[in-house]
């Protein structure tokens, strides 16, 4: 009788659409609509996306499907497919393009500022949570999926690597949809405020560098190098290129699944105490393995697939992931975001202050500070924008550092998550 009542309840609350093929089709249509309108020259679209980021729409529109009972995240399995197949494939494609030699060629100051930005995020999260908990003590002491520290761990993934790393940390630290939605809002609000500040800095960089006494002689040489590199590798991708990209992405994902199936039982049996560090999580090992594979491939000729658009294919997987996560959103919870925005602002302030202190110590050009920060906070989506605000030929520099952020994001955000766990639980 009890089983029949439960079954009747599920039927009574069934969503309008239960076929996952249809759900996936709707999600991709939504993404196509957002990308088409956000890049449209229509004045209405331009004004709308001037204030509403396209990324937010990629989350928000799928959430409406769940809110109005058209699709249910509890019934659909689309997000599982995206999480276990598209996510690892995406990470491989976003890391294999790393050119270590080119990054080193940027100079030690560029790398120092990038790493400083990463450290600022790692330590800023725990410190900001500690500070704000003095005002709102209910933010700590929670161990369930709704715990604030779990959502902050996901946000750390975004602020060190990017969207893929954020989604990876969400799954590794098992943050629920509510706290994740709130942190998505924090990400958009705080990161966009800092983006506006950096654009102002870029417009006045010569005066700022002159005042600080920074040596900018290397920037001109860097511009010439980047322009030569672009001319050398520019080519039109063929079908063969796309098939190789897919082969590498899903081949690596399959291998990661194979190793995870061996590693998880091994750690569960021999090291049960390591569960709290996510070493019993299959997804944790999948993500670590594919990131390592991507880094290894970056030292081989496989890296040349980036010239055919490997990262663009990876980004397309990423946005499908974004849309599936949106199905778990409860948009009515956005009203709870203000107190969490305070956490984000303090967190970002620590990141910025550390960058300015180190930048002044080593007399780094403000360009390195700006791009080093956005390569962490904004990733490949906005780091090139900031770089090109200094000079159009410098956009690839932002991409190079952002891709390095993708590689470090998994590891450093996990460390940040463990620090947050200590303070928040």
Coordinates of C-alpha atoms in Angstrom, one line a residue:
X1 CA 0.0 0.0 0.0
X2 CA 2.8 2.4 1.0
X3 CA 4.7 1.7 -2.3
X4 CA 1.5 2.3 -4.3
X5 CA 0.9 5.6 -2.6
X6 CA 4.5 6.7 -3.3
X7 CA 4.1 5.7 -7.0
X8 CA 0.8 7.6 -7.2
X9 CA 2.5 10.7 -5.7
X10 CA 5.3 10.6 -8.3
X11 CA 2.8 10.3 -11.1
X12 CA 0.7 13.1 -9.7
X13 CA 3.7 15.4 -9.6
X14 CA 5.2 14.2 -12.9
X15 CA 6.6 17.0 -15.1
X16 CA 5.1 17.8 -18.5
X17 CA 8.2 16.4 -20.3
X18 CA 9.9 13.2 -19.1
X19 CA 11.8 12.2 -22.3
X20 CA 15.4 13.1 -21.8
X21 CA 16.0 13.3 -25.5
X22 CA 13.4 16.1 -25.6
X23 CA 14.9 17.7 -22.5
X24 CA 18.3 17.8 -24.1
X25 CA 16.8 19.2 -27.3
X26 CA 15.1 22.0 -25.4
X27 CA 18.3 22.9 -23.5
X28 CA 20.3 23.2 -26.6
X29 CA 17.6 25.3 -28.2
X30 CA 17.8 27.6 -25.2
X31 CA 21.6 27.9 -25.5
X32 CA 21.3 28.6 -29.2
X33 CA 18.8 31.3 -28.5
X34 CA 21.0 32.9 -25.8
X35 CA 24.1 32.9 -28.0
X36 CA 22.2 34.2 -31.0
X37 CA 20.5 37.1 -29.2
X38 CA 23.6 38.0 -27.1
X39 CA 25.6 38.4 -30.3
X40 CA 22.9 40.1 -32.2
X41 CA 23.3 43.7 -33.4
X42 CA 19.6 44.4 -32.6
X43 CA 19.5 47.4 -30.3
X44 CA 17.0 45.8 -27.9
X45 CA 19.2 42.7 -27.5
X46 CA 22.3 44.8 -27.0
X47 CA 20.7 46.9 -24.3
X48 CA 19.4 43.8 -22.6
X49 CA 22.7 41.9 -22.5
X50 CA 24.5 45.1 -21.5
X51 CA 22.9 44.6 -18.0
X52 CA 22.0 40.9 -18.0
X53 CA 25.0 38.6 -18.7
X54 CA 24.5 35.8 -21.2
X55 CA 25.9 33.3 -18.7
X56 CA 23.1 34.2 -16.3
X57 CA 20.5 33.5 -19.0
X58 CA 22.0 30.1 -19.6
X59 CA 21.3 29.3 -16.0
X60 CA 18.0 31.1 -15.6
X61 CA 16.0 30.0 -18.6
X62 CA 16.5 26.2 -17.8
X63 CA 15.5 27.0 -14.2
X64 CA 12.1 28.2 -15.5
X65 CA 11.4 24.8 -17.0
X66 CA 11.8 23.3 -13.5
X67 CA 10.0 26.1 -11.7
X68 CA 6.9 25.8 -13.9
X69 CA 6.8 22.0 -13.9
X70 CA 7.8 21.5 -17.5
X71 CA 10.9 19.5 -16.7
X72 CA 11.9 18.0 -13.3
X73 CA 15.6 17.7 -12.3
X74 CA 14.6 14.9 -10.0
X75 CA 13.2 12.9 -13.0
X76 CA 15.6 13.8 -15.7
X77 CA 19.0 12.1 -16.0
X78 CA 20.4 14.5 -18.5
X79 CA 22.6 16.1 -15.9
X80 CA 24.1 12.8 -15.0
X81 CA 25.2 12.3 -18.6
X82 CA 26.6 15.8 -18.7
X83 CA 28.4 15.4 -15.4
X84 CA 30.1 12.1 -16.1
X85 CA 30.8 12.4 -19.8
X86 CA 30.7 16.0 -21.0
X87 CA 32.4 17.5 -17.9
X88 CA 35.6 15.3 -18.2
X89 CA 35.7 15.7 -22.0
X90 CA 35.4 19.5 -21.5
X91 CA 38.3 19.5 -19.0
X92 CA 40.6 17.6 -21.3
X93 CA 40.0 20.0 -24.2
X94 CA 40.5 23.1 -22.1
X95 CA 43.8 21.9 -20.6
X96 CA 45.5 20.2 -23.6
X97 CA 46.1 23.6 -25.3
X98 CA 48.4 24.9 -22.6
X99 CA 51.7 26.2 -24.1
X100 CA 54.1 26.1 -21.1
X101 CA 56.9 27.7 -23.1
X102 CA 54.7 30.6 -24.2
X103 CA 53.5 31.1 -20.7
X104 CA 57.1 31.2 -19.4
X105 CA 57.9 33.6 -22.2
X106 CA 55.5 36.1 -20.8
X107 CA 58.0 36.7 -18.0
X108 CA 58.2 35.8 -14.4
X109 CA 56.1 38.8 -13.3
X110 CA 53.1 37.7 -15.3
X111 CA 53.2 34.3 -13.7
X112 CA 53.8 35.7 -10.3
X113 CA 50.7 37.9 -10.6
X114 CA 48.7 35.0 -11.9
X115 CA 49.7 32.8 -9.0
X116 CA 49.2 35.6 -6.5
X117 CA 45.6 35.9 -7.8
X118 CA 45.2 32.2 -7.3
X119 CA 46.5 32.3 -3.7
X120 CA 44.3 35.3 -3.0
X121 CA 41.2 33.2 -4.0
X122 CA 42.4 30.1 -2.0
X123 CA 43.0 32.0 1.3
X124 CA 40.3 34.7 0.7
X125 CA 37.4 32.2 0.8
X126 CA 38.1 30.8 4.3
X127 CA 39.0 34.3 5.7
X128 CA 35.8 35.9 4.3
X129 CA 33.7 33.1 5.7
X130 CA 35.3 33.5 9.1
X131 CA 34.7 37.3 9.0
X132 CA 31.1 37.1 7.9
X133 CA 30.3 34.3 10.4
X134 CA 30.9 36.9 13.2
X135 CA 27.8 38.7 11.9
X136 CA 25.7 35.7 10.7
X137 CA 26.9 32.7 12.8
X138 CA 24.3 30.5 11.2
X139 CA 26.5 30.4 8.1
X140 CA 28.8 27.9 9.8
X141 CA 28.3 24.7 11.7
X142 CA 26.2 23.1 8.8
X143 CA 27.5 19.8 7.4
X144 CA 24.7 18.9 4.9
X145 CA 24.5 19.6 1.1
X146 CA 23.1 23.0 1.9
X147 CA 26.2 24.1 3.8
X148 CA 27.6 27.5 2.7
X149 CA 31.2 26.2 2.6
X150 CA 30.2 23.7 -0.1
X151 CA 28.8 26.4 -2.3
X152 CA 31.9 28.5 -1.7
X153 CA 34.1 25.6 -2.7
X154 CA 32.2 25.6 -6.1
X155 CA 32.7 29.3 -6.4
X156 CA 36.4 28.9 -5.8
X157 CA 36.5 26.6 -8.8
X158 CA 35.0 29.4 -10.9
X159 CA 37.3 32.0 -9.5
X160 CA 40.5 30.0 -10.1
X161 CA 39.6 28.1 -13.3
X162 CA 36.2 28.7 -14.8
X163 CA 32.7 27.3 -15.3
X164 CA 33.9 23.7 -15.8
X165 CA 35.9 23.8 -12.5
X166 CA 32.9 25.3 -10.7
X167 CA 30.7 22.5 -11.8
X168 CA 33.4 20.0 -10.9
X169 CA 33.7 21.4 -7.4
X170 CA 29.9 21.4 -7.0
X171 CA 29.8 17.7 -7.6
X172 CA 33.0 16.8 -5.6
X173 CA 31.8 18.7 -2.5
X174 CA 28.2 17.8 -3.1
X175 CA 26.7 21.3 -2.9
X176 CA 22.9 21.3 -3.4
X177 CA 21.1 23.2 -6.0
X178 CA 20.0 26.0 -3.7
X179 CA 23.4 27.1 -2.4
X180 CA 24.9 26.6 -5.8
X181 CA 22.3 28.9 -7.3
X182 CA 23.1 31.5 -4.7
X183 CA 26.8 31.3 -5.4
X184 CA 26.2 31.6 -9.2
X185 CA 24.5 34.9 -8.4
X186 CA 27.4 36.0 -6.2
X187 CA 29.8 35.0 -9.0
X188 CA 28.0 37.1 -11.5
X189 CA 27.5 40.2 -9.3
X190 CA 30.9 40.4 -7.7
X191 CA 32.9 39.3 -10.8
X192 CA 31.1 41.9 -13.0
X193 CA 31.8 44.7 -10.5
X194 CA 35.5 43.8 -10.6
X195 CA 35.4 43.6 -14.4
X196 CA 34.1 47.1 -14.6
X197 CA 36.9 48.3 -12.4
X198 CA 39.5 46.5 -14.6
X199 CA 38.2 48.1 -17.7
X200 CA 38.6 51.5 -16.1
X201 CA 42.2 50.5 -15.1
X202 CA 42.9 49.4 -18.6
X203 CA 41.8 52.8 -20.0
X204 CA 44.2 54.5 -17.6
X205 CA 47.1 52.0 -17.5
X206 CA 49.8 54.3 -18.8
X207 CA 49.3 56.8 -16.0
X208 CA 49.1 54.0 -13.4
X209 CA 52.3 52.4 -14.6
X210 CA 54.1 55.7 -14.8
X211 CA 53.1 56.5 -11.2
X212 CA 54.2 53.1 -9.9
X213 CA 57.4 53.0 -11.9
X214 CA 56.7 49.7 -13.5
X215 CA 58.9 48.5 -16.4
X216 CA 56.6 48.1 -19.4
X217 CA 59.4 47.7 -22.1
X218 CA 58.6 43.9 -22.4
X219 CA 55.0 44.6 -23.4
X220 CA 55.9 45.8 -26.9
X221 CA 58.0 42.7 -27.4
X222 CA 55.2 40.6 -26.2
X223 CA 52.7 42.1 -28.6
X224 CA 55.1 41.4 -31.6
X225 CA 55.5 37.8 -30.4
X226 CA 51.8 37.2 -30.1
X227 CA 51.0 38.6 -33.5
X228 CA 53.7 36.4 -35.1
X229 CA 52.4 33.3 -33.3
X230 CA 48.8 34.0 -34.6
X231 CA 49.9 34.3 -38.2
X232 CA 52.0 31.1 -38.0
X233 CA 49.2 28.8 -36.6
X234 CA 46.1 30.3 -38.3
X235 CA 44.3 27.6 -40.3
X236 CA 40.8 26.5 -41.2
X237 CA 39.7 23.3 -39.3
X238 CA 38.7 20.2 -41.3
X239 CA 36.3 17.3 -40.4
X240 CA 39.4 15.3 -39.5
X241 CA 40.3 17.8 -36.9
X242 CA 36.9 17.7 -35.2
X243 CA 36.9 13.9 -35.2
X244 CA 40.3 13.9 -33.6
X245 CA 39.1 16.4 -31.0
X246 CA 36.2 14.2 -30.1
X247 CA 38.4 11.1 -30.0
X248 CA 40.8 12.7 -27.6
X249 CA 38.0 14.2 -25.4
X250 CA 35.9 11.1 -25.0
X251 CA 38.9 8.7 -25.1
X252 CA 40.4 10.4 -22.2
X253 CA 37.1 10.5 -20.4
X254 CA 36.7 6.8 -20.9
X255 CA 40.2 6.1 -19.6
X256 CA 39.4 8.3 -16.5
X257 CA 36.3 6.2 -15.8
X258 CA 38.3 3.0 -16.1
X259 CA 40.9 4.2 -13.6
X260 CA 38.2 5.6 -11.3
X261 CA 36.5 2.2 -11.2
X262 CA 39.8 0.8 -9.8
X263 CA 40.9 3.6 -7.5
X264 CA 37.6 4.2 -5.7
X265 CA 37.2 0.5 -4.3
X266 CA 41.0 0.6 -3.5
X267 CA 40.7 3.7 -1.3
X268 CA 37.3 2.6 0.2
X269 CA 38.8 -0.7 1.3
X270 CA 42.3 0.4 2.4
X271 CA 41.9 4.0 3.4
X272 CA 38.3 4.6 4.7
X273 CA 39.5 7.6 6.7
X274 CA 40.2 9.5 3.5
X275 CA 36.5 9.8 2.5
X276 CA 36.4 13.3 3.9
X277 CA 39.0 14.4 1.3
X278 CA 36.8 13.1 -1.6
X279 CA 39.1 10.2 -2.3
X280 CA 36.1 7.8 -2.3
X281 CA 34.3 9.9 -5.0
X282 CA 34.4 8.5 -8.5
X283 CA 33.8 11.9 -10.0
X284 CA 36.8 13.3 -8.0
X285 CA 39.2 10.7 -9.6
X286 CA 37.6 11.2 -13.0
X287 CA 38.3 14.9 -12.9
X288 CA 41.8 14.6 -11.5
X289 CA 42.7 12.0 -14.1
X290 CA 41.3 13.9 -17.1
X291 CA 43.0 17.2 -15.9
X292 CA 46.3 15.3 -15.6
X293 CA 45.8 13.8 -19.1
X294 CA 45.1 17.2 -20.5
X295 CA 48.3 18.6 -19.0
X296 CA 50.3 15.7 -20.3
X297 CA 49.0 16.1 -23.8
X298 CA 49.9 19.8 -23.7
X299 CA 53.5 18.7 -24.0
X300 CA 52.8 16.7 -27.2
X301 CA 51.7 17.4 -30.7
X302 CA 48.1 16.8 -29.6
X303 CA 48.2 20.4 -28.3
X304 CA 48.0 21.5 -32.0
X305 CA 44.3 20.5 -31.9
X306 CA 43.7 23.9 -30.2
X307 CA 44.5 25.6 -33.5
X308 CA 41.5 23.7 -34.9
X309 CA 39.2 24.8 -32.1
X310 CA 39.6 22.2 -29.3
X311 CA 38.8 24.8 -26.6
X312 CA 35.7 25.9 -28.5
X313 CA 34.4 22.4 -28.7
X314 CA 35.1 22.0 -25.0
X315 CA 33.3 25.3 -24.3
X316 CA 30.2 24.0 -26.1
X317 CA 30.2 21.0 -23.8
X318 CA 30.6 23.4 -20.9
X319 CA 27.5 25.4 -21.7
X320 CA 25.4 22.2 -22.0
X321 CA 26.6 21.4 -18.5
X322 CA 25.6 24.9 -17.4
X323 CA 22.1 24.4 -18.8
X324 CA 21.6 21.1 -17.0
X325 CA 22.7 22.6 -13.7
X326 CA 20.1 25.3 -14.3
X327 CA 17.4 22.6 -14.2
X328 CA 18.1 22.3 -10.4
X329 CA 17.7 26.0 -9.8
X330 CA 15.0 27.4 -7.5
X331 CA 14.8 31.1 -8.7
X332 CA 12.8 32.0 -5.6
X333 CA 15.9 31.6 -3.5
X334 CA 17.7 34.5 -5.2
X335 CA 16.3 36.8 -2.6
X336 CA 18.6 35.2 -0.1
X337 CA 21.7 36.2 -2.0
X338 CA 22.5 39.6 -0.4
X339 CA 24.3 38.3 2.7
X340 CA 26.3 36.0 0.4
X341 CA 27.2 38.8 -1.8
X342 CA 28.9 40.4 1.3
X343 CA 31.0 37.2 1.5
X344 CA 31.9 37.5 -2.2
X345 CA 32.9 41.2 -1.8
X346 CA 35.2 40.5 1.1
X347 CA 36.6 37.5 -0.7
X348 CA 37.3 39.6 -3.8
X349 CA 38.8 42.4 -1.8
X350 CA 41.4 40.0 -0.3
X351 CA 42.2 38.8 -3.8
X352 CA 42.6 42.4 -5.1
X353 CA 44.6 43.7 -2.1
X354 CA 47.1 40.8 -2.3
X355 CA 47.5 41.5 -6.0
X356 CA 48.3 45.2 -5.5
X357 CA 50.7 44.5 -2.7
X358 CA 52.7 41.9 -4.7
X359 CA 52.4 44.0 -7.9
X360 CA 53.9 47.0 -6.1
X361 CA 56.7 44.9 -4.6
X362 CA 57.9 43.6 -7.9
X363 CA 56.9 46.7 -9.9
X364 CA 54.7 44.6 -12.3
X365 CA 52.9 46.5 -15.1
X366 CA 49.2 46.9 -14.3
X367 CA 48.5 44.8 -17.4
X368 CA 49.9 41.7 -15.6
X369 CA 47.8 42.4 -12.5
X370 CA 44.6 42.9 -14.5
X371 CA 45.1 39.8 -16.8
X372 CA 46.4 37.7 -13.9
X373 CA 43.3 38.5 -11.9
X374 CA 40.8 37.9 -14.7
X375 CA 42.6 34.7 -15.8
X376 CA 41.5 33.5 -12.4
X377 CA 38.2 35.2 -11.8
X378 CA 36.8 35.4 -15.3
X379 CA 38.7 32.6 -17.1
X380 CA 38.9 32.4 -20.9
X381 CA 35.6 34.2 -21.2
X382 CA 36.8 37.5 -19.9
X383 CA 40.6 37.4 -19.6
X384 CA 41.0 38.1 -23.3
X385 CA 38.5 41.0 -23.1
X386 CA 40.6 42.7 -20.4
X387 CA 43.9 41.9 -22.3
X388 CA 42.5 43.4 -25.5
X389 CA 41.4 46.5 -23.6
X390 CA 45.2 47.2 -23.2
X391 CA 45.9 46.2 -26.8
X392 CA 44.0 44.0 -29.3
X393 CA 47.0 41.8 -30.0
X394 CA 47.2 40.9 -26.3
X395 CA 44.0 38.9 -26.2
X396 CA 45.7 35.6 -26.7
X397 CA 47.8 36.4 -23.6
X398 CA 44.6 36.4 -21.6
X399 CA 43.7 33.0 -23.1
X400 CA 47.1 31.5 -22.2
X401 CA 46.8 32.4 -18.6
X402 CA 43.2 31.5 -18.4
X403 CA 43.9 28.0 -19.7
X404 CA 46.6 27.7 -17.0
X405 CA 43.8 28.6 -14.6
X406 CA 41.7 25.7 -16.0
X407 CA 44.6 23.4 -15.2
X408 CA 45.1 24.7 -11.7
X409 CA 41.5 25.2 -10.9
X410 CA 40.7 21.6 -10.1
X411 CA 43.7 21.3 -7.7
X412 CA 43.7 24.7 -6.0
X413 CA 39.9 24.9 -5.6
X414 CA 39.9 21.5 -3.9
X415 CA 42.5 22.8 -1.5
X416 CA 40.3 25.9 -0.9
X417 CA 37.3 23.6 -0.4
X418 CA 39.2 21.7 2.3
X419 CA 40.1 24.9 4.1
X420 CA 36.5 26.0 3.9
X421 CA 35.3 22.6 5.3
X422 CA 37.5 23.2 8.4
X423 CA 36.0 26.6 9.1
X424 CA 32.4 26.0 7.9
X425 CA 31.5 22.6 9.3

